[in-house]
Amino acid sequence: MCGIVGYIGHRDASSIVLEGLKKLEYRGYDSAGLALYDGQKLNVTKTKGKVATLENKLLTTGNTNSSIGIGHTRWATHGEPNDKNSHPHYSNSGELVIIHNGIIENYDSIRKELIKRGYKFKSDTDTEVLINLIEEIQNKTQLKLGEAVQLALKEIVGAYAIAVFDIKKPNELVVAKLGSPLAVGIGKNEYFIGSDASPFLEFTNRAIYLEDGQVAAIRLNKPIKIWEIDNNKPTPVVVQELKMSLEATEKGGYDHFMLKEIYEQPSAIRDTYRGRLLTDEKIIKMAGIEDNIEKFINADRIIIVACGTSWHAGLVAEYILEDLTRTPVEVEYASEFRYRNPIITSQDVIIAISQSGETADTLAAIKIAKENSAFVFGVCNVVGSTIARETHAGAYTHAGPEIGVASTKAFTTQITVLTLIALKLGLAKKTINNKTFEELITELNQIPEKLEETLNCNKIAMDIAKVYKNSQNCLFLGRGYNFPVALEGALKLKEISYIHAEGYPAAEMKHGPIALIDENMPIIVVAINKGHYEKTVSNIQEIKARKGKVIAVVTKGDVTVKELANHVIEIPETLETLSPLLTTIPLQLFSYHTAVLLNKNVDQPRNLAKSVTVE
Ligand code: M6R
């Protein structure tokens, strides 16, 4: 889970690589570096810290003149984040240089072999082992760089997206991919490389997404050559026209990407159901479901696999799918599912949910499901991502780029897609009637407007955050559809403010967490006037009896909870099934403001990365 960038062409490689790294910092930001070749000398500048630190260092070294360059922003796996472990890494001769996103699992045995042959290592990384292995192969075989890289990768166990160049042949970049993403942007007499397309979108909208197991030689003024690592088979070069805009990847006047993305939710949800939810015709159109409707109808059960926020969206979907389709649903952490010898049959439908479409554990769970002949359906945001390609069919969330590490609009758009699926299946299976279907689609169509109204609670959320920002702990409670919302609220607060938080079903409180409650404990309760409202009111009474501070998310016009709670945030009236789409918003805003008031790095919280492409 690092970001890699590369450039070869007629422009100044240093600024393209540096600006590209800034766009990819969401993938990791504990150290950064870049390598440039000025025609005489390889200049490698790297540092612990963020790309801004690298930029400063570069200003002092003045090593910027080059038409070929590669850069890396790191999230450490092997070796602590420090200068020496930062990428790029170069070979013992100082002629080959590499950037790498991924993990080489058998690096230690290769390293020991290379040491026996006289190689010396400056870092603790697996990547430095790989570049020296490539050099060793080149020295032994005199093969071209691309072929030497290919042979080295055949010896590697693990995952990678790499870019390599040789200062003896500075007109060529070699890239390869297995398990980590890699895009090549094609300009006029110039090529770009990125973990995604954002580093080169301002220069070109033409890109190639390398497939797993492929290596490519990118040479100036020559067509790209791609071939299979395993069998040398040349692969056709498929160029895609990208439709995403650069503007969409920038902050657009907001202080942070997270806040921008919270505010984008009404439009993101509209984009999610645009062309799918046809309220006039009273139908839902989703090709991925229609083409496979029998599989869904005849499924013995649906198993949802995901991680983090996507897993919480899966939990909300469990309530919705079981209610509307009467198909049993299980929601699994992908990381547990992949290792616990799960029982999967060809009658199971697996739904894999992932914003990035690159999460390693979710990908591994998909692989196991496919090996057991299950039908696998993906719900992803990033178009063309690995999960989107590895699943049998799927539906994109169309949320647009999510840059803030804390997921916000990904969550609500995932719930929207899964609700559309549940409604479509419910009608097909006749487990809901037309009246229920129509009531739900009419309300779903109104959610973006109600969401806009909900966003008006921003100021109240900020005022509440001011009161509780110095708390050590925080509880989040909800029932039914809003229990996963409580889990998601706690995750948001933990990851960006570093305040310890737990989410619980409200009724579970008395089985343990109630012991934590005292006058210093804020407890955020989703207490809308649906489902088991009275029961939730009783839970609030229990908290008040122990002097806990209640922050309640209530339906507009609520009287009972208002009298009990210390603070209330109102949301518009909606159906219980769709309520998570609204109740989530105040929780996101509360976490956001708490983190801002505590001066935390909201968009890039410590120790985290946007997409977790290692297990
Ligand atoms: O890209 P994915 O949806 O597969 O990512 C899953 C989790 O890593 C992600 O949701 C993570 O928990 C976020 N930081 C939550 O805000």
XYZ file of C-alpha atoms and ligand atoms in Angstrom:
631
model
C 0.000 0.000 0.000
C 2.337 2.577 -1.325
C 2.018 4.990 -4.216
C 4.271 4.699 -7.233
C 4.807 7.275 -9.972
C 7.030 7.354 -13.037
C 7.707 9.477 -16.097
C 9.692 9.239 -19.291
C 9.462 11.921 -21.974
C 10.325 15.484 -22.920
C 9.200 17.306 -19.763
C 10.881 17.843 -16.404
C 10.453 14.460 -14.731
C 11.114 15.783 -11.207
C 8.045 18.026 -11.021
C 5.765 15.458 -12.662
C 6.877 12.748 -10.265
C 6.697 15.058 -7.230
C 3.219 16.361 -8.063
C 2.122 12.785 -8.822
C 3.337 11.653 -5.402
C 1.226 14.345 -3.736
C -1.844 12.910 -5.440
C -0.982 9.394 -4.290
C -0.141 10.253 -0.690
C -3.453 8.734 0.379
C -1.859 5.349 -0.286
C 0.872 5.809 2.318
C 2.828 8.675 3.736
C 5.503 7.574 6.167
C 8.365 8.236 3.761
C 8.899 9.339 0.183
C 11.581 9.462 -2.464
C 12.393 9.835 -6.110
C 15.154 8.861 -8.539
C 16.178 10.957 -11.536
C 18.868 10.468 -14.152
C 20.464 13.642 -15.519
C 22.399 11.952 -18.326
C 25.496 11.422 -16.190
C 24.444 10.478 -12.734
C 21.606 8.752 -10.913
C 20.233 11.140 -8.289
C 18.207 9.475 -5.566
C 16.596 11.719 -2.960
C 14.570 10.139 -0.185
C 13.400 10.876 3.291
C 11.299 9.762 6.192
C 8.093 11.804 6.308
C 5.725 13.215 3.756
C 6.122 14.332 0.179
C 6.399 17.955 1.428
C 9.570 16.957 3.320
C 10.902 15.337 0.171
C 10.134 18.487 -1.795
C 12.163 20.582 0.661
C 15.040 18.147 0.572
C 15.008 18.237 -3.210
C 15.220 22.033 -3.137
C 18.410 21.845 -1.077
C 20.034 19.092 -3.179
C 18.989 20.736 -6.434
C 18.895 17.322 -8.097
C 15.993 17.924 -10.417
C 17.176 17.879 -14.016
C 15.919 14.748 -15.796
C 13.565 13.410 -18.437
C 13.197 10.055 -16.708
C 12.182 9.599 -13.104
C 10.405 7.334 -10.642
C 8.975 8.187 -7.226
C 7.411 6.458 -4.257
C 5.317 7.341 -1.230
C 5.516 4.602 1.363
C 3.449 2.795 3.942
C 6.032 0.614 5.654
C 5.818 -3.168 5.609
C 9.433 -4.452 5.738
C 11.708 -2.164 7.680
C 10.713 0.830 9.780
C 9.926 4.121 8.073
C 13.272 5.919 7.863
C 15.510 7.435 5.182
C 17.402 4.280 4.324
C 14.280 2.137 3.914
C 12.521 4.719 1.740
C 12.238 4.006 -1.951
C 13.645 4.187 -4.625
C 16.269 1.515 -4.024
C 19.212 0.942 -6.307
C 21.402 -2.033 -7.103
C 24.971 -2.590 -5.883
C 26.391 -1.215 -9.147
C 24.260 1.910 -8.718
C 22.909 1.441 -12.253
C 19.490 -0.118 -11.675
C 16.816 1.643 -9.665
C 13.372 0.473 -8.516
C 10.149 1.510 -6.805
C 7.827 -1.157 -5.436
C 4.347 -1.371 -3.959
C 3.689 -4.739 -2.331
C 5.487 -7.418 -0.353
C 8.053 -10.007 -1.396
C 7.425 -12.875 0.973
C 10.536 -14.949 0.153
C 12.907 -11.977 0.218
C 14.930 -13.298 3.148
C 16.094 -16.485 1.436
C 16.967 -14.546 -1.755
C 18.817 -11.948 0.296
C 20.912 -14.662 1.995
C 21.797 -16.147 -1.415
C 22.790 -12.739 -2.768
C 24.914 -12.007 0.313
C 26.772 -15.282 -0.349
C 27.499 -13.956 -3.832
C 28.953 -10.751 -2.424
C 25.966 -8.385 -2.509
C 25.682 -5.765 0.195
C 22.433 -4.225 1.469
C 21.880 -0.749 2.813
C 18.254 -1.151 3.868
C 16.016 -3.682 5.621
C 13.603 -3.826 2.711
C 12.437 -6.634 0.469
C 12.637 -4.229 -2.486
C 16.407 -3.774 -2.340
C 16.665 -7.564 -2.573
C 14.601 -7.565 -5.762
C 16.672 -4.902 -7.551
C 19.877 -6.771 -6.758
C 18.367 -10.031 -7.921
C 17.558 -8.322 -11.233
C 21.146 -7.082 -11.436
C 22.519 -10.531 -10.670
C 20.387 -12.033 -13.466
C 21.456 -9.297 -15.895
C 25.110 -9.870 -15.075
C 24.783 -13.615 -15.533
C 22.664 -13.628 -18.683
C 23.280 -10.284 -20.429
C 19.521 -10.182 -21.017
C 17.669 -6.927 -21.733
C 16.195 -5.208 -18.677
C 12.623 -6.395 -19.354
C 13.658 -10.032 -19.603
C 15.887 -9.819 -16.534
C 12.997 -8.307 -14.547
C 10.751 -11.103 -15.806
C 13.191 -13.829 -14.700
C 13.618 -12.215 -11.290
C 9.857 -12.003 -10.798
C 9.538 -15.701 -11.561
C 11.584 -16.320 -8.406
C 9.434 -14.014 -6.303
C 6.559 -15.031 -4.018
C 4.372 -12.098 -3.090
C 2.692 -9.051 -4.512
C 4.080 -6.143 -6.461
C 3.664 -3.220 -8.752
C 7.173 -2.148 -9.750
C 8.917 0.299 -12.036
C 12.612 -0.111 -12.850
C 15.111 1.711 -15.000
C 18.731 1.220 -15.951
C 20.920 4.325 -16.296
C 22.781 2.587 -19.112
C 19.511 2.621 -21.133
C 17.743 5.771 -19.920
C 15.115 5.638 -22.665
C 13.274 2.752 -21.098
C 11.121 2.066 -18.046
C 10.141 -1.505 -17.193
C 7.011 -2.093 -15.129
C 5.298 -5.226 -13.826
C 2.321 -6.081 -11.688
C 0.934 -8.836 -9.503
C -1.681 -8.029 -6.890
C -0.977 -4.267 -6.664
C -2.405 -1.751 -9.136
C -0.455 -0.119 -11.947
C -1.633 2.263 -14.670
C 0.386 3.583 -17.601
C -0.634 6.952 -19.058
C 0.085 7.494 -22.726
C 0.921 10.995 -23.910
C 2.541 12.296 -27.086
C 6.113 11.018 -27.029
C 5.859 10.561 -23.294
C 4.652 7.955 -20.817
C 3.469 8.187 -17.227
C 3.116 5.576 -14.512
C 0.890 5.639 -11.464
C -0.708 3.410 -8.853
C -3.824 5.023 -10.253
C -4.447 7.562 -12.979
C -4.502 10.696 -10.786
C -0.778 11.574 -11.270
C -1.197 11.880 -15.023
C -4.818 12.938 -15.543
C -3.834 16.536 -16.275
C -1.595 15.362 -19.132
C -3.532 12.542 -20.735
C -6.774 10.607 -20.458
C -5.391 7.581 -22.328
C -4.252 4.759 -20.083
C -3.400 1.097 -19.936
C -4.152 -0.885 -16.782
C -1.639 -3.689 -16.477
C -3.123 -7.067 -15.553
C -1.718 -9.375 -12.894
C 1.254 -11.366 -14.124
C 2.225 -8.907 -16.857
C 5.467 -7.075 -17.494
C 5.828 -4.128 -19.879
C 8.731 -2.360 -21.565
C 7.969 1.322 -22.041
C 10.430 2.866 -24.486
C 10.531 6.409 -25.766
C 9.213 6.814 -29.320
C 8.326 3.135 -29.523
C 5.077 1.280 -28.885
C 4.670 -0.308 -25.478
C 5.440 -4.010 -25.318
C 3.506 -6.119 -22.809
C 3.969 -9.822 -22.149
C 3.127 -12.513 -19.609
C 5.691 -13.161 -16.891
C 4.963 -16.891 -16.776
C 5.092 -17.811 -20.437
C 6.531 -14.929 -22.473
C 3.238 -14.616 -24.364
C 2.880 -11.104 -25.858
C -0.387 -9.427 -24.784
C -2.387 -6.961 -26.844
C -2.113 -3.384 -25.600
C -5.607 -2.186 -24.621
C -5.790 1.595 -24.241
C -8.720 3.016 -22.246
C -10.143 6.529 -22.502
C -10.523 7.770 -18.927
C -13.588 9.828 -18.054
C -12.658 10.998 -14.531
C -11.815 14.673 -14.093
C -8.811 16.097 -12.306
C -11.059 18.584 -10.523
C -12.870 15.679 -8.902
C -9.614 14.605 -7.273
C -8.912 18.010 -5.714
C -10.293 19.709 -2.572
C -12.620 22.213 -4.241
C -12.521 24.861 -1.476
C -12.990 22.561 1.504
C -10.360 22.422 4.238
C -10.065 18.691 3.949
C -10.961 15.966 1.484
C -12.976 14.274 4.230
C -15.265 17.277 4.641
C -15.616 17.640 0.877
C -16.509 13.973 0.616
C -19.056 14.206 3.456
C -20.721 17.096 1.612
C -20.593 15.238 -1.690
C -22.890 12.498 -0.396
C -26.147 13.858 -1.824
C -24.658 14.086 -5.320
C -22.716 10.845 -4.904
C -25.925 8.977 -4.041
C -27.686 10.559 -7.010
C -24.808 9.354 -9.185
C -25.100 5.890 -7.659
C -28.737 5.446 -8.633
C -28.706 7.561 -11.818
C -29.848 5.420 -14.761
C -30.671 2.567 -12.374
C -33.540 3.837 -10.263
C -36.318 4.749 -12.700
C -39.084 6.001 -10.434
C -41.486 6.934 -13.265
C -41.331 3.468 -14.791
C -41.168 1.972 -11.277
C -38.212 -0.221 -12.128
C -34.600 -0.698 -11.129
C -32.159 -1.431 -13.934
C -28.907 -3.152 -13.024
C -27.274 -5.190 -15.759
C -24.995 -7.084 -13.359
C -28.045 -8.379 -11.476
C -30.310 -8.887 -14.488
C -27.695 -10.988 -16.312
C -27.348 -13.235 -13.279
C -30.798 -13.061 -11.758
C -31.236 -16.871 -11.534
C -28.047 -17.160 -9.487
C -29.379 -14.628 -6.985
C -32.898 -16.051 -6.895
C -31.692 -19.617 -6.394
C -28.939 -18.765 -3.933
C -29.023 -20.749 -0.688
C -27.428 -17.756 0.999
C -25.527 -14.596 0.331
C -22.135 -14.192 1.957
C -20.791 -10.649 2.138
C -17.011 -10.264 2.445
C -15.350 -6.916 3.153
C -13.104 -4.990 5.551
C -13.468 -1.856 7.682
C -16.147 0.578 6.615
C -17.122 -1.659 3.695
C -17.793 -4.416 6.211
C -20.107 -2.056 8.093
C -21.956 -1.349 4.831
C -22.230 -5.139 4.486
C -23.826 -5.350 7.945
C -26.425 -2.738 6.994
C -27.041 -4.730 3.803
C -27.610 -7.887 5.855
C -30.627 -6.253 7.495
C -31.935 -4.909 4.181
C -31.338 -8.050 2.095
C -32.800 -10.458 4.636
C -35.814 -8.244 5.173
C -36.581 -7.663 1.499
C -35.421 -10.927 -0.126
C -35.693 -13.490 2.711
C -32.369 -14.974 1.558
C -30.093 -15.744 4.518
C -27.119 -13.381 4.630
C -23.793 -13.787 6.412
C -21.328 -10.926 6.722
C -17.696 -11.916 7.067
C -14.480 -10.040 7.699
C -12.560 -10.976 4.555
C -9.409 -11.443 6.645
C -11.091 -14.127 8.791
C -13.023 -15.760 5.967
C -9.900 -16.373 3.904
C -8.146 -18.329 6.643
C -10.891 -20.284 8.385
C -11.691 -23.010 5.867
C -15.199 -21.643 5.218
C -18.006 -23.799 3.860
C -18.849 -22.426 0.415
C -20.900 -24.122 -2.283
C -21.848 -23.367 -5.877
C -25.274 -22.364 -4.509
C -23.752 -19.442 -2.595
C -23.569 -15.920 -3.904
C -20.649 -13.919 -2.541
C -20.833 -10.148 -2.520
C -17.416 -8.503 -2.136
C -17.597 -4.855 -1.083
C -14.593 -2.570 -1.480
C -14.211 1.142 -2.136
C -10.705 0.819 -3.571
C -11.229 -2.562 -5.182
C -7.658 -3.369 -4.131
C -7.963 -4.627 -0.540
C -5.748 -7.706 -0.292
C -7.893 -9.627 2.202
C -11.070 -9.072 0.191
C -9.279 -10.195 -2.956
C -8.089 -13.359 -1.224
C -11.645 -14.076 -0.012
C -12.881 -13.717 -3.613
C -10.254 -16.172 -4.792
C -11.374 -18.785 -2.251
C -15.032 -18.262 -3.183
C -14.209 -18.728 -6.877
C -12.154 -21.854 -6.185
C -15.268 -23.266 -4.507
C -17.436 -22.449 -7.540
C -19.478 -19.728 -5.877
C -20.770 -16.840 -7.945
C -18.941 -13.653 -6.916
C -20.438 -10.194 -7.306
C -18.370 -7.040 -6.646
C -19.492 -3.697 -5.248
C -16.561 -1.359 -5.877
C -15.990 2.334 -6.350
C -12.753 2.422 -8.321
C -13.485 1.585 -11.924
C -11.191 -1.034 -13.420
C -9.820 -1.977 -9.975
C -8.600 -5.493 -9.349
C -11.716 -6.610 -7.436
C -13.937 -5.196 -10.175
C -12.036 -7.314 -12.656
C -11.726 -10.454 -10.533
C -15.456 -10.811 -9.788
C -17.947 -12.539 -12.109
C -20.180 -9.483 -12.243
C -20.707 -6.342 -10.232
C -22.084 -2.873 -9.725
C -19.998 0.243 -9.281
C -20.945 2.743 -6.588
C -19.985 5.737 -8.785
C -19.104 7.806 -5.697
C -16.218 9.536 -7.486
C -12.676 9.557 -6.086
C -12.511 9.205 -2.308
C -9.191 10.659 -1.158
C -9.685 11.077 2.611
C -8.410 7.940 4.311
C -11.569 7.816 6.434
C -14.324 6.437 4.235
C -17.495 8.538 4.111
C -19.250 8.709 0.772
C -18.035 5.204 -0.029
C -20.137 3.913 2.889
C -23.412 5.598 1.948
C -23.072 4.795 -1.756
C -22.298 1.159 -0.974
C -25.500 1.019 1.103
C -27.358 2.629 -1.807
C -26.157 0.025 -4.326
C -26.933 -2.811 -1.937
C -30.405 -1.388 -1.304
C -31.049 -1.271 -5.058
C -29.941 -4.893 -5.312
C -32.190 -5.933 -2.411
C -35.183 -4.134 -3.917
C -34.637 -5.662 -7.338
C -34.258 -9.149 -5.916
C -37.168 -8.728 -3.532
C -39.440 -7.935 -6.445
C -38.038 -10.755 -8.592
C -38.451 -13.251 -5.737
C -41.850 -11.778 -4.837
C -40.755 -11.425 -1.248
C -41.941 -7.819 -1.410
C -45.028 -6.555 -3.161
C -45.291 -3.657 -5.603
C -46.556 -1.321 -2.915
C -43.511 -1.846 -0.674
C -41.196 -1.622 -3.692
C -42.745 1.656 -4.831
C -42.743 3.130 -1.345
C -39.049 2.341 -0.950
C -37.931 3.584 -4.375
C -39.900 6.813 -3.945
C -38.223 7.405 -0.613
C -34.780 6.426 -1.941
C -35.221 9.032 -4.640
C -35.757 11.649 -1.927
C -32.743 10.665 0.153
C -30.264 13.089 -1.515
C -32.554 16.033 -0.670
C -32.999 14.807 2.896
C -29.264 14.339 3.096
C -28.752 17.974 2.097
C -31.051 18.947 4.949
C -29.190 16.628 7.339
C -25.901 18.328 6.459
C -27.279 21.487 8.116
C -26.331 19.854 11.419
C -22.675 20.653 10.691
C -22.569 23.588 13.147
C -24.290 21.601 15.933
C -21.898 18.693 15.350
C -18.976 21.118 15.667
C -20.378 22.635 18.893
C -20.824 19.179 20.393
C -17.291 18.227 19.329
C -16.006 21.300 21.215
C -17.584 19.975 24.424
C -16.268 16.409 24.137
C -13.015 16.741 22.220
C -10.891 15.917 25.259
C -12.757 12.721 26.159
C -10.691 9.574 26.512
C -13.514 7.235 25.473
C -16.768 7.384 23.591
C -19.620 4.912 23.097
C -21.834 4.718 20.005
C -25.169 2.889 20.279
C -27.828 1.949 17.755
C -30.377 -0.795 17.132
C -31.352 -2.802 14.072
C -30.381 -1.038 10.842
C -28.589 1.554 12.923
C -26.411 -0.837 14.893
C -23.828 -0.950 12.026
C -24.079 2.853 11.904
C -22.923 2.893 15.539
C -19.961 0.680 14.603
C -19.114 2.982 11.715
C -19.414 6.087 13.934
C -16.942 4.569 16.409
C -14.508 3.612 13.641
C -14.582 7.162 12.247
C -13.836 8.735 15.633
C -11.027 6.266 16.407
C -9.234 6.539 13.112
C -9.072 10.312 12.775
C -9.122 11.660 16.359
C -7.368 8.711 18.088
C -10.050 8.752 20.823
C -10.948 5.262 21.924
C -14.499 4.501 20.776
C -16.743 1.442 20.677
C -19.934 0.773 18.778
C -22.603 -1.486 20.327
C -26.169 -2.573 19.754
C -27.976 -0.362 22.288
C -29.417 -3.345 24.155
C -25.980 -4.906 24.614
C -24.868 -1.959 26.702
C -26.152 -3.518 29.890
C -24.094 -6.653 29.246
C -20.781 -4.916 29.865
C -20.124 -1.443 28.458
C -22.487 0.107 31.004
C -19.655 -0.321 33.525
C -17.709 2.371 31.656
C -20.385 5.015 32.057
C -19.740 7.959 34.345
C -20.172 11.724 34.109
C -17.186 11.981 31.730
C -18.425 9.528 29.139
C -20.108 10.824 25.971
C -22.531 8.290 24.463
C -23.853 8.878 21.001
C -27.194 7.157 20.525
C -29.062 6.783 17.245
C -32.637 7.115 18.510
C -34.871 7.734 15.514
C -38.626 7.242 15.824
C -38.611 3.899 13.987
C -37.981 0.276 14.917
C -37.541 -0.131 18.631
C -37.727 3.516 19.582
C -39.192 2.946 23.054
C -36.512 0.377 23.852
C -33.831 2.861 22.834
C -35.468 5.504 25.020
C -35.148 3.046 27.936
C -31.451 2.614 27.146
C -31.038 6.387 27.253
C -32.738 6.425 30.670
C -30.234 3.817 31.837
C -27.350 6.015 30.689
C -28.796 9.104 32.342
C -29.248 7.201 35.613
C -25.454 6.690 35.564
C -24.741 10.343 34.717
C -23.478 9.588 31.182
C -23.670 12.404 28.617
C -26.131 11.580 25.846
C -25.775 12.922 22.319
C -28.843 11.669 20.483
C -29.545 11.527 16.763
C -33.331 11.856 16.579
C -36.093 12.303 14.041
C -37.139 15.903 13.436
C -39.861 16.886 15.917
C -38.893 14.320 18.550
C -40.033 15.285 22.044
C -39.245 12.368 24.369
C -35.514 11.966 23.703
C -35.038 15.732 23.583
C -36.085 15.923 27.222
C -33.573 13.277 28.246
C -30.495 13.916 26.097
C -27.756 16.484 26.742
C -27.584 17.265 23.013
C -29.737 16.305 20.066
C -29.140 16.337 16.339
C -32.273 16.126 14.203
C -32.529 14.291 10.924
C -35.514 14.318 8.543
C -38.169 11.596 8.809
C -37.469 8.585 6.586
C -38.190 4.856 6.340
C -36.243 2.711 8.792
C -34.684 0.686 5.951
C -33.094 3.801 4.491
C -32.333 5.581 7.758
C -28.594 4.641 7.878
C -28.098 6.898 4.862
C -29.071 9.867 7.069
C -28.080 8.850 10.609
C -24.475 8.309 9.485
C -23.982 11.986 8.580
C -23.999 13.565 12.083
C -21.578 10.870 13.248
C -19.180 11.619 10.381
C -19.344 15.358 11.122
C -18.845 14.869 14.875
C -15.689 12.815 14.220
C -14.450 15.264 11.623
C -14.766 18.305 13.909
C -13.316 16.475 16.907
C -10.216 15.592 14.872
C -9.883 19.130 13.477
C -10.205 20.645 16.968
C -7.510 18.265 18.191
C -5.254 19.336 15.305
C -5.078 15.829 13.882
C -4.255 15.082 10.281
C -7.811 14.367 9.167
C -7.119 13.185 5.638
C -4.038 11.168 6.466
C -4.376 9.740 9.974
C -1.312 8.136 11.512
C -0.502 4.497 10.702
C -3.265 4.209 8.093
C -3.400 4.078 4.323
C -6.298 4.477 1.960
C -6.071 1.108 0.371
C -4.698 -1.847 2.254
C -3.067 -3.942 -0.418
C -1.140 -6.098 2.043
C -2.613 -8.557 4.515
O -11.125 -0.068 -0.115
P -11.909 -0.906 0.851
O -13.313 -0.492 0.966
O -11.773 -2.379 0.589
O -11.205 -0.631 2.253
C -11.596 -1.310 3.396
C -11.024 -0.648 4.645
O -9.637 -0.649 4.610
C -11.519 0.797 4.797
O -12.915 0.867 4.809
C -10.970 1.404 6.103
O -11.534 0.758 7.203
C -11.247 2.908 6.149
N -10.100 3.598 6.647
C -12.378 3.266 7.026
O -12.609 4.632 7.080
